[in-house]
Amino acid sequence: MAPPAASLPRLFLLAHVVAVAVAASGDTTTAAGQFRVNCGASVWAADSEGRVWDGDDASRFAPFVSGVAAGAPREDPSLPSAVPYMTARVFDSSYTYSFLVRPGRVFLRLYFYPAAYAGRGAGDALFGVAAGGVTLLRGFNASQAALALEVAYLVREFSLYVSAGSLDVTFAPSSSGHGHAYLVPAINAVGGRGPCLKAPPHVLWARGSARPPRALLPDAALQTMYRLNVGGTPVSPGDDSDLLYRSWDDDAPYIFGAAFGVSYVKDSNVGIQYSASVPPYVAPASVYASARSMGPAAQFNLNYNLTWLLPVDAGFRYLLRLHFCEIRYPIRRLNQRSFYVYVNNQTAQEGMDVIALSGGIGRPVYADYVVAVTAGQTDLWVALHPDVNTLPQYYDAFLNGLEVFKLQTYDRLAAPSPQVPDPEAGGSSNAAQARSKRNVAAWAAAAGGLVAVLVG
Ligand SMILES: *[C@@H]1O[C@H](CO)[C@@H](O)[C@H](O)[C@H]1NC(C)=O
Ligand SMILES: *[C@@H]1O[C@H](CO)[C@@H](O)[C@H](O)[C@H]1NC(C)=O
Ligand SMILES: *[C@@H]1O[C@H](CO)[C@@H](O)[C@H](O)[C@H]1NC(C)=O
């Protein structure tokens, strides 16, 4: 039953692209079972990396699709590809796209290119997105988010647990709009692989909170905040492992302070050896084949922390996955390198000895931590420092990859839209600029492709 028109502000849903990608293993016919829907398009088209997107006109994912198909008036040069960004669907009431997926974890990616579609102003859209009973976005103003981050387009990636056989993604107007709202979504979901939690993550206590946050529930919804190839070069979606189409970004924009450590690549005679506990889909070899360490000078290392500063939304818990792999001789024995991992200035791990954890050189391993970010806090701090308690041979610390996922709180992942810095009011402080640049790097990179894998 349709709600009475007067009860809702008019929703103009600009569905740029709705893509659902199901990366079910064994299905090689349709690019690993990925579904991609290019909203507002009537025929299929390929993007610049050769991936095919279906139009949503007469699509099996969008029966009786309503709204108006529209094109963006101009193509921003930063768009990775015209497909799927340049078309959108403008709705005036809520609409649900349905994708048949196997029960399990699904990656859902939404692509937004705020523009004036069908004569609507780019800033007029205010909408929410829900899937699987979780509010992913609420009162979302894609135009404002893009302005705040100084980007032309946005990609939001979620990892959702689908218990039934279908993933329903609903776009709806927000009640607080200016009488109308419109939106520009693109969807891509990858199923069959989740963030695999082999073991419960280490749960850190929030600073000042009385109780530790609950551990990650197997069916929790997550939003990818960061996925970094630490000390390495960005990995584009097409180069990700297992056709998961994740983007792995450069970590350098997030390093705090002047000490960047030293980035390095593996010795040529070291191979990355995956195992049953760390299979290739956890992260591509290019993530493990490079790293950033504190550097060769022990005394210098003892005097600083190698620190990453990651802007996040307050009031949520975050799952941090740190990827490690020793990739250079002579380090192949126990107690050659041992270090602390600090998260938000708390000791998450002491005596981190990657050889002990992984079993040898060239063997990838990861460690998961969950931390609560309380009201008022806007950055997640991740820091490394040598642990000299066991008198290791080298006073050093290193990291190969870092993923940060926001965990659902009650039934939502949505957070308020970031504020647009006001240069007139001095709002564009160095910190704000640095933050927006960092966000740009992370989100822009995410746009190329995809999502994340949580755990098993
Ligand atoms: C969305 O954000 C833009 C830019 O900040 C603003 O001009 C516009 O009024 C906002 N739209 C709504 C519906 O709030
Ligand atoms: C960590 O410590 C630094 C330096 O003392 C401080 O500026 C920062 O706010 C702290 N971060 C958190 C999350 O407590
Ligand atoms: C490194 O970070 C930890 C946790 O915030 C802090 O206790 C320690 O003083 C820092 N060390 C240096 C050398 O900055």
GROMACS .gro file of C-alpha atoms in nm, residues 202-215 316-317 346 370-374 409-410:
model
   24
  202HIS     CA    1   4.035  -0.855   2.095
  203VAL     CA    2   3.791  -0.618   2.251
  204LEU     CA    3   3.933  -0.297   2.389
  205TRP     CA    4   3.765  -0.095   2.653
  206ALA     CA    5   3.647   0.243   2.545
  207ARG     CA    6   3.827   0.517   2.727
  208GLY     CA    7   3.618   0.624   3.019
  209SER     CA    8   3.349   0.363   2.962
  210ALA     CA    9   3.248   0.130   3.240
  211ARG     CA   10   3.219  -0.184   3.033
  212PRO     CA   11   3.392  -0.320   2.727
  213PRO     CA   12   3.186  -0.312   2.407
  214ARG     CA   13   3.033  -0.641   2.306
  215ALA     CA   14   3.229  -0.853   2.068
  316PHE     CA   15   3.009   0.351   1.704
  317ARG     CA   16   3.229   0.051   1.759
  346GLN     CA   17   4.539   0.181   2.480
  370VAL     CA   18   3.716  -0.396   1.833
  371VAL     CA   19   3.711  -0.054   1.990
  372ALA     CA   20   3.436   0.189   2.083
  373VAL     CA   21   3.466   0.549   1.970
  374THR     CA   22   3.278   0.761   2.217
  409THR     CA   23   2.476   0.012   1.662
  410TYR     CA   24   2.125  -0.115   1.726
   0.00000   0.00000   0.00000
